[in-house]
Amino acid sequence: LGGEILAGKVRKLNQVRIYRKTPIEEGEDIERTEAGEELIGFAKIDTVQRGSEAVNELTEVGLECGMKVEHNNQVFEEGDRLELFVKKS
């Protein structure tokens, strides 16, 4: 996957929530973000790359990066938003 850092940090092994804007159906009972996005799945970052170089962490807002993601057959679409977080034990 590729994308741009909008805020925060991208780290190897971060957990990921995957959000997508989907049409709102009349009478639906789906929790959405303020931007109207639906949570469609979870994943984990396996590797992070800047160009062809593998890195452990990227922090510069506006930077583009690549990621290899473990995702249980999740289908990603252009425009999906990934929210990264650290799972506390």
Backbone as CSV, one residue per row, in Angstrom:
resi,resn,N_x,N_y,N_z,CA_x,CA_y,CA_z,C_x,C_y,C_z
1,LEU,0.845,-1.183,0.000,0.000,0.000,0.000,0.878,1.229,0.000
2,GLY,0.356,2.294,-0.523,1.069,3.557,-0.501,0.158,4.651,-0.008
3,GLY,0.747,5.664,0.583,-0.077,6.760,1.061,0.751,7.910,1.580
4,GLU,0.048,8.913,2.069,0.665,10.123,2.599,0.393,10.210,4.094
5,ILE,1.389,10.631,4.855,1.227,10.802,6.296,0.496,12.121,6.528
6,LEU,-0.681,12.058,7.125,-1.474,13.258,7.400,-1.225,13.808,8.796
7,ALA,-0.871,12.930,9.735,-0.590,13.332,11.115,0.070,12.163,11.829
8,GLY,0.828,12.453,12.864,1.389,11.399,13.700,2.556,10.672,13.078
9,LYS,2.670,9.377,13.394,3.808,8.555,12.983,3.327,7.282,12.309
10,VAL,4.137,6.782,11.399,3.926,5.456,10.815,5.067,4.596,11.332
11,ARG,4.728,3.542,12.041,5.745,2.659,12.620,5.492,1.214,12.205
12,LYS,6.586,0.514,12.013,6.514,-0.925,11.794,5.789,-1.544,12.987
13,LEU,4.894,-2.463,12.727,4.102,-3.214,13.707,2.931,-2.437,14.304
14,ASN,2.668,-1.182,13.842,1.454,-0.477,14.273,0.225,-1.299,13.893
15,GLN,-0.816,-1.193,14.682,-2.117,-1.744,14.340,-2.821,-0.711,13.446
16,VAL,-3.768,-1.164,12.642,-4.415,-0.278,11.676,-5.930,-0.493,11.694
17,ARG,-6.678,0.619,11.746,-8.119,0.595,11.495,-8.300,1.102,10.068
18,ILE,-9.152,0.453,9.299,-9.369,0.831,7.897,-10.764,1.421,7.768
19,TYR,-10.831,2.669,7.285,-12.093,3.379,7.120,-12.351,3.638,5.643
20,ARG,-13.628,3.614,5.262,-14.021,3.880,3.876,-15.309,4.678,3.859
21,LYS,-15.381,5.657,2.950,-16.634,6.384,2.739,-17.523,5.491,1.886
22,THR,-18.685,5.179,2.404,-19.657,4.356,1.685,-20.998,5.080,1.697
23,PRO,-21.854,4.787,0.721,-23.170,5.444,0.708,-23.952,5.116,1.973
24,ILE,-24.659,6.096,2.483,-25.491,5.891,3.673,-26.853,5.374,3.220
25,GLU,-27.224,4.227,3.744,-28.499,3.594,3.408,-29.565,4.053,4.403
26,GLU,-30.776,4.227,3.944,-31.875,4.614,4.817,-32.099,3.526,5.867
27,GLY,-32.157,3.947,7.126,-32.417,3.015,8.217,-31.217,2.180,8.642
28,GLU,-30.031,2.465,8.127,-28.862,1.655,8.481,-28.486,1.865,9.938
29,ASP,-27.858,0.844,10.510,-27.427,0.889,11.902,-25.914,0.678,11.947
30,ILE,-25.181,1.537,11.232,-23.725,1.429,11.154,-23.114,2.655,11.819
31,GLU,-22.170,2.419,12.723,-21.480,3.538,13.354,-20.507,4.143,12.350
32,ARG,-20.510,5.466,12.234,-19.646,6.163,11.287,-18.850,7.258,11.989
33,THR,-17.752,7.669,11.354,-16.967,8.796,11.862,-17.703,10.085,11.519
34,GLU,-17.203,11.208,12.042,-17.800,12.504,11.720,-17.734,12.784,10.223
35,ALA,-16.744,12.214,9.537,-16.586,12.411,8.093,-17.464,11.448,7.285
36,GLY,-18.281,10.640,7.970,-19.175,9.711,7.282,-18.513,8.411,6.857
37,GLU,-17.361,8.098,7.448,-16.634,6.878,7.085,-17.087,5.702,7.939
38,GLU,-17.074,4.547,7.324,-17.424,3.298,8.001,-16.149,2.516,8.304
39,LEU,-16.031,1.976,9.518,-14.911,1.099,9.861,-15.132,-0.223,9.140
40,ILE,-14.203,-0.588,8.247,-14.412,-1.815,7.465,-13.467,-2.947,7.830
41,GLY,-12.448,-2.674,8.657,-11.556,-3.760,9.027,-10.345,-3.307,9.818
42,PHE,-9.522,-4.295,10.147,-8.300,-4.067,10.917,-7.138,-4.752,10.206
43,ALA,-5.927,-4.277,10.479,-4.731,-4.869,9.891,-3.545,-4.536,10.793
44,LYS,-2.348,-4.949,10.358,-1.114,-4.645,11.077,-0.026,-4.347,10.067
45,ILE,0.781,-3.317,10.329,1.874,-2.962,9.424,3.037,-3.917,9.643
46,ASP,3.455,-4.573,8.560,4.576,-5.504,8.611,5.889,-4.775,8.310
47,THR,5.899,-3.945,7.267,7.089,-3.168,6.926,6.676,-1.776,6.452
48,VAL,7.589,-0.816,6.629,7.401,0.563,6.173,8.570,0.896,5.249
49,GLN,8.285,1.560,4.140,9.337,1.934,3.206,9.244,3.399,2.821
50,ARG,10.403,4.014,2.651,10.525,5.353,2.082,11.380,5.176,0.843
51,GLY,10.762,5.276,-0.333,11.464,4.921,-1.569,11.728,3.430,-1.542
52,SER,12.967,3.019,-1.794,13.291,1.588,-1.766,13.904,1.159,-0.435
53,GLU,13.994,2.091,0.522,14.622,1.807,1.808,13.597,1.421,2.868
54,ALA,13.807,0.270,3.508,12.959,-0.150,4.627,13.351,0.657,5.859
55,VAL,12.364,1.178,6.574,12.604,1.974,7.782,11.695,1.476,8.895
56,ASN,12.016,1.834,10.129,11.183,1.436,11.263,10.083,2.441,11.562
57,GLU,10.338,3.734,11.224,9.388,4.773,11.589,9.528,5.969,10.654
58,LEU,8.398,6.604,10.342,8.369,7.862,9.595,7.482,8.829,10.359
59,THR,7.900,10.097,10.458,7.151,11.052,11.268,6.818,12.351,10.550
60,GLU,7.334,12.544,9.346,7.160,13.825,8.660,5.801,13.912,7.965
61,VAL,4.954,14.839,8.412,3.637,15.040,7.802,3.833,15.467,6.346
62,GLY,3.044,14.888,5.451,3.133,15.178,4.025,4.018,14.209,3.269
63,LEU,4.787,13.399,3.985,5.681,12.426,3.372,4.873,11.266,2.807
64,GLU,5.259,10.770,1.644,4.630,9.571,1.088,5.467,8.366,1.456
65,CYS,4.797,7.240,1.675,5.510,6.023,2.062,4.765,4.803,1.537
66,GLY,5.442,3.685,1.590,4.839,2.404,1.243,4.789,1.526,2.479
67,MET,3.822,0.625,2.515,3.678,-0.269,3.662,3.254,-1.651,3.171
68,LYS,3.823,-2.668,3.773,3.325,-4.020,3.590,2.453,-4.292,4.809
69,VAL,1.208,-4.737,4.560,0.225,-4.841,5.630,-0.313,-6.262,5.723
70,GLU,-0.352,-6.813,6.945,-1.007,-8.099,7.206,-2.487,-7.805,7.400
71,HIS,-3.385,-8.451,6.599,-4.757,-7.959,6.588,-5.875,-8.986,6.429
72,ASN,-5.665,-10.251,6.528,-6.759,-11.239,6.467,-7.676,-11.050,5.258
73,ASN,-7.104,-10.950,4.066,-7.857,-10.849,2.802,-8.709,-9.589,2.671
74,GLN,-8.380,-8.542,3.417,-9.074,-7.264,3.288,-8.782,-6.680,1.905
75,VAL,-9.807,-6.206,1.234,-9.635,-5.549,-0.060,-9.536,-4.049,0.190
76,PHE,-8.435,-3.459,-0.252,-8.234,-2.022,-0.088,-8.658,-1.310,-1.357
77,GLU,-9.208,-0.106,-1.199,-9.619,0.707,-2.335,-8.967,2.077,-2.226
78,GLU,-8.750,2.711,-3.382,-8.225,4.061,-3.381,-9.171,4.946,-2.576
79,GLY,-8.609,5.768,-1.715,-9.429,6.645,-0.876,-9.668,6.106,0.521
80,ASP,-9.356,4.824,0.773,-9.475,4.300,2.135,-8.545,5.097,3.045
81,ARG,-8.978,5.304,4.278,-8.156,6.005,5.261,-7.689,4.998,6.295
82,LEU,-6.391,4.982,6.555,-5.820,4.084,7.552,-5.500,4.892,8.802
83,GLU,-6.001,4.429,9.923,-5.719,5.063,11.217,-4.830,4.104,11.994
84,LEU,-3.611,4.524,12.288,-2.648,3.669,12.961,-2.719,3.900,14.462
85,PHE,-2.505,2.818,15.218,-2.517,2.933,16.672,-1.652,1.849,17.279
86,VAL,-1.278,2.039,18.519,-0.504,1.059,19.255,-1.442,0.355,20.217
87,LYS,-1.479,-0.961,20.127,-2.338,-1.754,21.003,-1.603,-1.959,22.332
88,LYS,-2.198,-1.454,23.401,-1.588,-1.604,24.717,-2.014,-2.931,25.332
89,SER,-1.034,-3.614,25.931,-1.348,-4.927,26.507,-1.838,-4.843,27.918
